XYZ file of C-alpha atoms in Angstrom:
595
model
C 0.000 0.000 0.000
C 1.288 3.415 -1.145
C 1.711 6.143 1.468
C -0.273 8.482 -0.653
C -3.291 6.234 0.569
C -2.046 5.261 4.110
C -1.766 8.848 4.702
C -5.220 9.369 3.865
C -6.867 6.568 5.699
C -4.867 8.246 8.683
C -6.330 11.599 7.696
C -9.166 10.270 8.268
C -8.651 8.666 11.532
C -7.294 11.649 13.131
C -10.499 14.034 12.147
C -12.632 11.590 13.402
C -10.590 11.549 16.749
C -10.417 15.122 16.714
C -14.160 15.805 16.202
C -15.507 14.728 19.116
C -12.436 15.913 21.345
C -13.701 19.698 19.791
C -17.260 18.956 19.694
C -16.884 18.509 24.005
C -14.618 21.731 24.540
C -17.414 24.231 22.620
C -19.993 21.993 24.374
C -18.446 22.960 27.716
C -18.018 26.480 26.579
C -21.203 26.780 25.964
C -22.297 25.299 29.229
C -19.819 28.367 30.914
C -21.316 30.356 28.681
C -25.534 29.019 30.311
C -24.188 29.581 33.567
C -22.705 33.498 32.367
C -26.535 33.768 31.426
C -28.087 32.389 34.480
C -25.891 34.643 36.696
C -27.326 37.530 34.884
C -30.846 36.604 35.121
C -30.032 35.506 38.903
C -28.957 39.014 39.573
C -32.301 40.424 37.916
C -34.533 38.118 40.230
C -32.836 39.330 43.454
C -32.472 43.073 42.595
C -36.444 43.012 41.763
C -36.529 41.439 45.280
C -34.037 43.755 46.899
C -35.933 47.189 45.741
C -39.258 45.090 46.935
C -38.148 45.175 50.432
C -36.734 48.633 50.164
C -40.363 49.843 48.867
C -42.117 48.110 51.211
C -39.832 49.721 53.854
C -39.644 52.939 52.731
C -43.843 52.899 52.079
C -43.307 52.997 56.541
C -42.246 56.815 56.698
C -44.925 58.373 54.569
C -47.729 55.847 56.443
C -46.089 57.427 59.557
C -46.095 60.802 58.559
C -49.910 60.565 57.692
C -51.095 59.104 61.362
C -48.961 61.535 63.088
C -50.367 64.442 61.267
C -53.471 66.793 63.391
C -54.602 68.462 60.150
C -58.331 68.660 59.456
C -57.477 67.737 55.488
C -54.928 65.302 55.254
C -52.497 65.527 52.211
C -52.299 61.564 51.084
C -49.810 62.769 47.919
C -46.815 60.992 49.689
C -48.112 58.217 51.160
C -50.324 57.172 48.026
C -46.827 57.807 45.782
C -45.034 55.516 48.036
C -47.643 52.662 47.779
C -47.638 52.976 44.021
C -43.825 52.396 44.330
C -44.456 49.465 46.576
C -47.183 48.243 44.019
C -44.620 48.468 41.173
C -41.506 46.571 43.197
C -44.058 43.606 44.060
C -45.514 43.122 40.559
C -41.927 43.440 38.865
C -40.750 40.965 41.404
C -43.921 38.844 40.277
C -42.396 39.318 36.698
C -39.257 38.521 37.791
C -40.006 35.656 39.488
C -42.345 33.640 36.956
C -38.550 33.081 34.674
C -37.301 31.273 37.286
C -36.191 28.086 36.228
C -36.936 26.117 39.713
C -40.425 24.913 39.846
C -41.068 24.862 43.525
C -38.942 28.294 43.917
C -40.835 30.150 41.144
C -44.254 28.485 43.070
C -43.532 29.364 46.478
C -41.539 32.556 45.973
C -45.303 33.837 43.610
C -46.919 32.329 46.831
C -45.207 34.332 49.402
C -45.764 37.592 47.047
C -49.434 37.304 46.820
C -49.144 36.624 50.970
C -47.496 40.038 50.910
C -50.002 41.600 48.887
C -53.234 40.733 51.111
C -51.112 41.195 54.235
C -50.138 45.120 52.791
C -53.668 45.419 51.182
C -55.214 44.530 54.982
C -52.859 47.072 56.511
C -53.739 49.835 54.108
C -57.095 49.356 54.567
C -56.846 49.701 58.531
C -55.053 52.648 57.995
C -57.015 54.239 55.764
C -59.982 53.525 58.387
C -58.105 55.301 60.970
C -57.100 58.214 58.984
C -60.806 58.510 57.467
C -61.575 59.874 61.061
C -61.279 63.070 62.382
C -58.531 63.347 64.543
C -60.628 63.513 67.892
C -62.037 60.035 67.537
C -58.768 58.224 66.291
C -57.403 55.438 68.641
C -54.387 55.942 70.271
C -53.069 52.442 69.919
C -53.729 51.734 66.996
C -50.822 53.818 64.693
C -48.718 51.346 67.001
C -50.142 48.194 65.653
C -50.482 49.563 62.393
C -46.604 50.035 62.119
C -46.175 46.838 63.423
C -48.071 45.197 60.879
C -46.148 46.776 58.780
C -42.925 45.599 60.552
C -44.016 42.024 59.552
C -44.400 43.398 55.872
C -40.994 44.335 55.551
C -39.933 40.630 57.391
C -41.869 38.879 54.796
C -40.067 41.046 52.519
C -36.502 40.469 53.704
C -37.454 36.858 53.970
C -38.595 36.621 50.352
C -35.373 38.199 48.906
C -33.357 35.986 50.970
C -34.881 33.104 50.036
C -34.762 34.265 47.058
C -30.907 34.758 47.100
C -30.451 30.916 48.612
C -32.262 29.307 45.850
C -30.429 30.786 43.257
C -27.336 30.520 44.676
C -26.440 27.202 42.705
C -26.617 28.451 39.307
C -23.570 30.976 40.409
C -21.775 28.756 42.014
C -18.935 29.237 39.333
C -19.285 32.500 40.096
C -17.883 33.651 43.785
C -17.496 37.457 42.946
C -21.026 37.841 42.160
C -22.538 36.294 45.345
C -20.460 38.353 47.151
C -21.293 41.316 45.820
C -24.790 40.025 46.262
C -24.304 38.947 50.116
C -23.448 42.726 50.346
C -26.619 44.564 48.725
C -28.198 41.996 51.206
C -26.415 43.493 53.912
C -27.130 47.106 52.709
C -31.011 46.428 51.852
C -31.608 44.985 55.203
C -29.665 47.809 56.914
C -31.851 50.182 54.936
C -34.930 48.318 56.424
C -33.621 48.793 59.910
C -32.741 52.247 59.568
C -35.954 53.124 58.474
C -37.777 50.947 61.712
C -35.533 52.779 64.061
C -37.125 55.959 62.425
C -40.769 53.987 62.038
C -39.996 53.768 66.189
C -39.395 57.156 67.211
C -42.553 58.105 64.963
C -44.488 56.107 67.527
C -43.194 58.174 70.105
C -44.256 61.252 68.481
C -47.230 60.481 67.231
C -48.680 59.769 70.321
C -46.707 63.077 72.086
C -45.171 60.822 75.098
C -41.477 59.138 75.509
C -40.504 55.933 74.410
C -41.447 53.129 76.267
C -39.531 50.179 77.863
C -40.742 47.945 75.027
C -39.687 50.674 72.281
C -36.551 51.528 73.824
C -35.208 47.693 74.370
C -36.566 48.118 70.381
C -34.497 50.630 69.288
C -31.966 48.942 71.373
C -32.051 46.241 69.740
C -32.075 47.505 66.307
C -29.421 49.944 66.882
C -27.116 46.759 68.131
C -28.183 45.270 64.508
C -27.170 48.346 63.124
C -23.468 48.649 64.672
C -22.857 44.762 63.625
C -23.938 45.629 60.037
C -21.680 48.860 60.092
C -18.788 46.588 61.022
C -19.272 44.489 58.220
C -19.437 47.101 55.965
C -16.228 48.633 57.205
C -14.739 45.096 56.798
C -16.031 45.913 52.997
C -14.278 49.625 52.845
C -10.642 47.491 53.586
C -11.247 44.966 51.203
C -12.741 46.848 48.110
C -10.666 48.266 45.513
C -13.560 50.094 43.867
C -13.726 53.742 44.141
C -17.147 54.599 43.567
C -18.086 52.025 46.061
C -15.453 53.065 48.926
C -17.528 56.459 48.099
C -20.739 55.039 48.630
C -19.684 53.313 52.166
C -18.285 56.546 53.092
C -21.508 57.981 52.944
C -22.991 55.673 54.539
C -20.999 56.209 57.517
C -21.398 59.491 57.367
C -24.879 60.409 56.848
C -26.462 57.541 58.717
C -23.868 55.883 61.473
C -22.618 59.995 62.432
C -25.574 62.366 61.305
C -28.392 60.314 61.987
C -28.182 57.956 64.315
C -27.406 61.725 66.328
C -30.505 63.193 65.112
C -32.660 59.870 66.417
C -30.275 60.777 69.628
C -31.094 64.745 70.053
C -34.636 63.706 68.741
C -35.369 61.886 72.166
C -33.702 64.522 74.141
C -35.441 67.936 73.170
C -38.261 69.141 72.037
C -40.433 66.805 70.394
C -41.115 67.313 66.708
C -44.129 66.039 64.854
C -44.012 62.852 62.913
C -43.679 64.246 59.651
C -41.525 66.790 60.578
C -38.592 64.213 61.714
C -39.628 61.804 58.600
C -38.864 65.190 56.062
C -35.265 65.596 57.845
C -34.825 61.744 59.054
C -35.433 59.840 55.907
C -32.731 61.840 53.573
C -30.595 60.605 56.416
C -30.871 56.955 55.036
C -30.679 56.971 51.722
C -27.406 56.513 51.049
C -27.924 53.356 52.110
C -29.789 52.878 49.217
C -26.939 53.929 46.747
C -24.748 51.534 48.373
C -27.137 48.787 47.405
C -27.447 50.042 44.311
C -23.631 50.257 43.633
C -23.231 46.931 44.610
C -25.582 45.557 42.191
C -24.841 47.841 39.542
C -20.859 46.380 40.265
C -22.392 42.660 40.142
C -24.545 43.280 36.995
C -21.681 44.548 35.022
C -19.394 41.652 36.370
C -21.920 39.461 35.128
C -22.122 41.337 31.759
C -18.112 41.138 31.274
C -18.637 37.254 32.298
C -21.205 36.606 29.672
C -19.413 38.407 26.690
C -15.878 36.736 28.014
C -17.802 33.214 27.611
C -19.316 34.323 24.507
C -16.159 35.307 23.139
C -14.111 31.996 24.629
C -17.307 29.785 22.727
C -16.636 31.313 19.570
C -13.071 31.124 19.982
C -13.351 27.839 20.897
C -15.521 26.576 17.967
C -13.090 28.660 15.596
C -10.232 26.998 16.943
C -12.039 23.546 16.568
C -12.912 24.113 12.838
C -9.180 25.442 12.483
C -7.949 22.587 13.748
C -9.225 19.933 11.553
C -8.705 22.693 8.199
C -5.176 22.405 9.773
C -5.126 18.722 10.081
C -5.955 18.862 5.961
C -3.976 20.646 5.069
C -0.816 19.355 7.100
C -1.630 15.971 5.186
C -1.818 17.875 1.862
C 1.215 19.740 2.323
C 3.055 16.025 3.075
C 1.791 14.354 0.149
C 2.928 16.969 -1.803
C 6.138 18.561 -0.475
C 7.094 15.497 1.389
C 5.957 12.002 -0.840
C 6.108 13.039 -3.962
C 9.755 14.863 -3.495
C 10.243 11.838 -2.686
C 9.255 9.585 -5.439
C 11.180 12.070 -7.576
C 14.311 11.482 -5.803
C 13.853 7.219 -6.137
C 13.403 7.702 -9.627
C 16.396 9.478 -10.013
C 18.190 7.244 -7.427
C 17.032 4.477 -10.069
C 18.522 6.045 -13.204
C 22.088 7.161 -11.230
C 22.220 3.217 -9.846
C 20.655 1.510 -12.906
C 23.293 -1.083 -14.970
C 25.306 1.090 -16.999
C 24.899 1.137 -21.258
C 26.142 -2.027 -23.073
C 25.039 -4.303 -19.814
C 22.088 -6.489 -19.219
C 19.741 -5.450 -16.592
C 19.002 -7.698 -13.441
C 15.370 -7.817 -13.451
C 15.814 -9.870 -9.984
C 17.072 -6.341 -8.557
C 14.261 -4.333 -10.109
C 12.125 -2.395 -7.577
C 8.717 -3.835 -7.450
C 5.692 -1.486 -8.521
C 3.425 -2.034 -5.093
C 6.473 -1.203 -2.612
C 5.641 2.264 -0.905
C 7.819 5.314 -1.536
C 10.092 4.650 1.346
C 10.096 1.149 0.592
C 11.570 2.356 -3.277
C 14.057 4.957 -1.477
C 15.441 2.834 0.738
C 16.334 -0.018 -1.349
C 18.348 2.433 -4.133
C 20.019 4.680 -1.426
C 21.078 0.874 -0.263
C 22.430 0.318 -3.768
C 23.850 4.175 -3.911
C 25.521 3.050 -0.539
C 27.249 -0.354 -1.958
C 28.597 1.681 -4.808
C 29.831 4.444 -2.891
C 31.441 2.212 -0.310
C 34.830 1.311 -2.401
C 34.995 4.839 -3.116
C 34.878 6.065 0.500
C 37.051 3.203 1.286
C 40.054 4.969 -1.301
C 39.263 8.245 0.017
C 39.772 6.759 3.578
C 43.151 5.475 2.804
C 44.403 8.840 1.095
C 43.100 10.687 4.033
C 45.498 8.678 6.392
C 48.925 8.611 3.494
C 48.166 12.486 3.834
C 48.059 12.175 7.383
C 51.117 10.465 7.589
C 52.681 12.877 4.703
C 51.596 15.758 7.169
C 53.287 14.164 10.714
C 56.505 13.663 8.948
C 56.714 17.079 7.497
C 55.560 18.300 10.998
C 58.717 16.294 12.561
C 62.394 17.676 12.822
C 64.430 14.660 11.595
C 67.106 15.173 14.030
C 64.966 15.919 17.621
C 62.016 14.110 16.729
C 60.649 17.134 18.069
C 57.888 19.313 15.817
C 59.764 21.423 13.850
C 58.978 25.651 13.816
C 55.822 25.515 11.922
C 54.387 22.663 13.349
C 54.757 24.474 16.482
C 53.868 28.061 15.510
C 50.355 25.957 13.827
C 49.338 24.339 17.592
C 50.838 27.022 19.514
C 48.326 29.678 17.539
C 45.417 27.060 18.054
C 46.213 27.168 21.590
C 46.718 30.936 22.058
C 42.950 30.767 20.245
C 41.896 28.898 23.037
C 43.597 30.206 25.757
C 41.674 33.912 24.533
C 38.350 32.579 24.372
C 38.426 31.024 27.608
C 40.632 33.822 29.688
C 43.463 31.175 30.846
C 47.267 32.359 30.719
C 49.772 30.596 28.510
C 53.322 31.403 28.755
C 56.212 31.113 26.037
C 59.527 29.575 27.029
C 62.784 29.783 24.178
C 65.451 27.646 25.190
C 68.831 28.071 23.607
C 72.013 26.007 23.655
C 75.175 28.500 25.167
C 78.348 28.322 23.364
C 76.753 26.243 20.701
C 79.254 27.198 17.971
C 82.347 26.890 20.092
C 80.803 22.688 20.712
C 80.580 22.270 16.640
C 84.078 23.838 16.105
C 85.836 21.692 18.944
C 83.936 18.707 18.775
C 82.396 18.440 15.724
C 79.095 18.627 14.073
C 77.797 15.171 15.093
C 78.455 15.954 18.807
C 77.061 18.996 18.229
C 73.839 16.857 16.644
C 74.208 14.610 19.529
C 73.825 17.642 22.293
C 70.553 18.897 20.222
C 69.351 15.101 20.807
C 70.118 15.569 24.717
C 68.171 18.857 24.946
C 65.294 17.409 23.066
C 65.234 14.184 25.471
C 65.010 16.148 28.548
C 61.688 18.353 27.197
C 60.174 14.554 25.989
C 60.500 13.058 29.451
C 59.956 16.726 31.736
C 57.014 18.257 29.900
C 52.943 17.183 30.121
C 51.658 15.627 26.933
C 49.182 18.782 26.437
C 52.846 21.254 26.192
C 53.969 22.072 23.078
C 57.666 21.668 22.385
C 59.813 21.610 18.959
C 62.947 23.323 17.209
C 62.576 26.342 16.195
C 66.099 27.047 14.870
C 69.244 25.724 14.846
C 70.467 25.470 18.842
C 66.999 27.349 19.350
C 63.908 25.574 20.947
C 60.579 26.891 22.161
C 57.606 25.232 24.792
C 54.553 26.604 25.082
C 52.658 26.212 28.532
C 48.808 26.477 28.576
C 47.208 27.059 31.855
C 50.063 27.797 33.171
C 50.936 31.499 35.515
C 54.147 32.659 35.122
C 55.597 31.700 38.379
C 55.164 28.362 37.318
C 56.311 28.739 33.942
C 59.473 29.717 35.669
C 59.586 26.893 38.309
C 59.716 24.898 35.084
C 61.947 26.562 33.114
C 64.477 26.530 35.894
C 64.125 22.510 36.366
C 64.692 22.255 32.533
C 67.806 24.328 32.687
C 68.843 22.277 36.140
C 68.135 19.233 34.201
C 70.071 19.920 30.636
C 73.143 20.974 32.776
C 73.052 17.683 35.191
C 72.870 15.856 31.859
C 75.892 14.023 30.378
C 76.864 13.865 26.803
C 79.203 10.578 26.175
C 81.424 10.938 23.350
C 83.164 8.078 22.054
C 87.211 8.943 21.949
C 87.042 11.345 25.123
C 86.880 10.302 28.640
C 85.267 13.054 29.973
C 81.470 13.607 29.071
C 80.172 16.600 27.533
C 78.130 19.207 29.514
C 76.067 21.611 27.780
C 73.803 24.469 29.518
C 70.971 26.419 28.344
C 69.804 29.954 28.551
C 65.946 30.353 28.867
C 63.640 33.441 28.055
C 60.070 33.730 29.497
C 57.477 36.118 28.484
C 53.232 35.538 29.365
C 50.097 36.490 27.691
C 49.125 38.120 30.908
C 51.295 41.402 29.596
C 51.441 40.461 25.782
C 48.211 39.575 25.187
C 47.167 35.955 23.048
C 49.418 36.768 19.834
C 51.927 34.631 18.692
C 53.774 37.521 17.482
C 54.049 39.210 20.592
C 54.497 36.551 22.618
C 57.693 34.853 21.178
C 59.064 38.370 20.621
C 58.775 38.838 24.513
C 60.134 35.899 24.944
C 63.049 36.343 22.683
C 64.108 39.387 24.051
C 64.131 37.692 27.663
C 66.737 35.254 26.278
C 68.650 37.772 25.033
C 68.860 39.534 28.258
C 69.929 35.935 30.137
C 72.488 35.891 27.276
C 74.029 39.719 28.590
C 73.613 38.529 31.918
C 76.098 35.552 31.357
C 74.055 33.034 30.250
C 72.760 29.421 31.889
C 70.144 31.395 33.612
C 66.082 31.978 33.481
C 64.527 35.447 32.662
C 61.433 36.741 32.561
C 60.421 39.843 30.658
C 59.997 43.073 32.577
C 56.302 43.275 31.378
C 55.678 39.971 32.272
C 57.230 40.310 35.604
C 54.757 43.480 35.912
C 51.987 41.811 35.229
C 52.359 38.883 37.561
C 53.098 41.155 40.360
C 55.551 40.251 42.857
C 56.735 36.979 43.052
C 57.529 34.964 46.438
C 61.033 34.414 47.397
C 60.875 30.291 46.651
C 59.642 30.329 43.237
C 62.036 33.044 41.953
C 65.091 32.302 39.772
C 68.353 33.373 40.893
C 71.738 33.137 38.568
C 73.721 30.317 39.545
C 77.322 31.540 40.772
């Protein structure tokens, strides 16, 4: 089987694999994206709750206002706007609450609003019987039960939206930031609430022109401690939230409620008595900032829920983009093969076939032939197999005049009389390590050794002692230097070593035990019973003060032998700028003339 077709039939394969791997990431995208949604409709249900309850508690002050007025015509503008308002919150809470998707919440949270209703619509219609009277023949008690009753309004408000908030609470559970922020316009609805009873309590007090009673006082009490633990929590809020506009709105809260009128409730009690509607006009203002603190928290939750939704949005179409992108890609990698990849490919076996086929003039072994159903591959393989027996003889000769120039190079790299490397041998490795040395920073150091009074040897003794003292000088650097040093004859009487990794106190410490060594040394000459001693004079110079040229170096180092020449010769020296740039040495390691 061809690859053209394998590669298909895995083509294939791999988009059926892949399909349902992308069908499951935009199906859970789009379940992130359901639960975006349901967050946002969530939020709608309990805000339609949350300004319920604050209706229903604000409808307290103008109902308050209205029994505690004395005047023969009573002015019912306020309190009939404010039950219109509460009429509104409970049927748009109605509204909101026939979408939800619970069964038994949507039927118990539409049976506790129509308990609401008749329990308001009873209320209303006691008060309106009281205030239907002329102000002589109203009862005395009865504003008090009538703000009571509507007390228990505002619970069975409070108790809606929080059930409310419970029952929805699972569709957000992906979605921590937004029941926070709706835990907190919980907090600041039912604060409002209390706020406004504290006020609903003192309006007792001055509707009926006397103090507060025990009962109304361990009230207030008790509401004001309710108050103080809500405040705390909503300081605990001002620490933690970064948002400006609602740091604002807590501000104001603290001021305008927890300072300003929890003090006005305070001096109300104290002086003067007011009448009812008087304190409501100045009280009420008092608490609405509470209101915009609700409000900001569930205009910051509805716009987190917003950014949610159109982030899931986006990541589903992304996602379902990226799915459809992968499997075009999957094509078109498997195009882009067959074409760039197996068909280069069956180009390159055919002409594999025509460079290995039997030359002209020869029969052709049909036993050999490549067989038609083989893959590409298959085809490749077996010519570059034949390429590779052909080739083999030829990489074979190749192999042997690599190592007869090998050999050709060693011996022209040799100085037939040391069997040391001769000057360019040595200049060629001392240059590669002087490379090396620079591009990893470690010092090398140059020693030039030269025979003293080599002339004076040839002319007394003769040219073959003379050879045989270059032999001795050449023995003592093969059996005293490391295998990594570079030695070889550089001139006539004239050697040269090259020390890598080596400081110069060192290289000196050597170059003295090679000088110590040549002159301990013994030439033997047949004919003389005596042997021959020969001594050395030795320049020095480091890269540490001439730098990593081989130029430089040797020249340093040649004029350092010089100067041990001057200086009487059979001796060490450095150069002045190496000795600079080693510093000083200590007293064992440096070379003194001997006497």
């Amino acid at each position: 089987m061809s690859l053209s077709n394998t590669l298909g039939a895995m083509g294939v394969v791999i988009i059926a694999l892949s399909l349902p791997a992308g069908w499951y990431l935009v199906y859970s995208k789009n379940l992130e994206r359901s639960s975006a949604a349901a967050a946002a409709e969530t939020l709608e249900v309990v805000d339609s709750a949350l300004h319920m309850v604050e209706a229903v508690a604000r409808e307290r002050g103008p109902s308050n206002a209205a029994m505690g007025t004395r005047e023969a015509a009573l002015d019912r503008t306020a309190l009939d706007t404010a039950r219109e308002r509460s009429d509104r919150a409970l049927a748009h809470a109605r509204q909101a609450a026939s979408t939800l998707r619970d069964p038994s919440l949507r039927d118990s949270t539409q049976a506790a609003l129509s308990a609401l209703q008749a329990h308001l619509s009873q209320t209303r219609q006691r008060m309106d019987d009281h205030l239907g009277k002329a102000t002589a023949l109203r009862e005395a008690t009865l504003p008090n039960q009538l703000i009571q009753e509507m007390f228990v309004a505002a619970d069975m408000a409070s108790q809606l939206s929080r059930g409310l908030a419970v029952g929805t609470n699972s569709v957000s559970d992906h979605h921590q930031s937004l029941r926070t922020l709706v835990t907190r316009a919980t907090i600041a609805a039912a604060l409002r609430d209390y706020a406004g009873r504290m006020g609903s309590v003192v309006s007792m007090a001055l509707i009926r022109g006397t103090p507060l009673t025990a009962e109304e006082q361990r009230m207030l009490s008790r509401i004001h401690g309710r108050s103080e633990e809500m405040r705390r929590h909503l300081d605990l809020n001002i620490l933690l939230s970064t948002d400006a506009a609602t740091q604002q709105a807590l501000a104001r809260v603290d001021q305008r409620f927890f300072k300003d009128g929890l003090n006005y409730v305070e001096r109300t009690q104290q002086v003067a008595p007011v009448s009812a509607s008087a304190f409501a006009e100045r009280y009420v203002p008092m608490i609405e900032p509470i209101v915009d603190l609700r409000n900001q928290y569930m205009r910051t939750a509805r716009d987190a829920a917003a950014t949610s939704l159109e982030r899931s949005q986006q990541a589903q179409i992304g996602w379902t983009l990226l799915s459809l992108a992968q499997n075009l890609l999957v094509l078109t990698l498997l195009w882009m093969v067959k074409r760039r990849v197996l068909k280069p490919l069956s180009q390159a076996a055919e002409s594999l076939r025509r460079i290995t086929s039997t030359p002209a003039g020869e029969e052709e072994d049909n036993s050999k032939s490549t067989s038609a159903d083989q893959d590409e591959v298959s085809r490749l393989t077996e010519l570059v197999g034949s390429l590779v027996e052909q080739s083999q003889a030829r990489l074979q000769l190749e192999a042997r005049q690599e190592k007869q120039l090998l050999e050709l190079r060693t011996l022209v790299g040799v100085d037939p009389l040391t069997g040391l490397e001769n000057r360019r041998s040595v200049e060629l490795r001392a240059k590669a390590l002087l490379a090396e040395g620079k591009r990893h920073g470690f010092e090398v150091c140059a020693l030039v050794l030269d025979v003293d009074h080599f002339k004076l040897v040839n002319d007394r003794y003769g040219h073959p002692v003379g050879d045989e003292a270059l032999r001795t000088l050449a023995s003592v650097l093969q059996l005293s230097l490391r295998c990594e040093d570079i030695s070889g004859r550089v001139g006539g009487e004239e050697f040269m070593v090259l020390l890598g990794y080596c400081p110069l106190n060192h290289a000196l410490d050597k170059a003295e035990m090679l000088r110590r060594r040549v002159e301990l040394r013994p030439i033997h000459i047949k004919g003389l019973d005596e042997p021959l001693f020969i001594t050395v004079s030795v320049g020095v110079a480091s890269t540490n003060a001439h730098g990593h040229q081989w130029d430089s170096l040797t020249s340093a180092a040649d004029r350092a032998l010089y100067q041990a020449k001057r200086e009487g010769r059979n001796r060490v020296v450095a150069d002045d700028a190496s000795n600079s740039a080693a510093g000083a040495l200590s007293s064992d390691s440096l070379v003194s003339p001997p006497n």
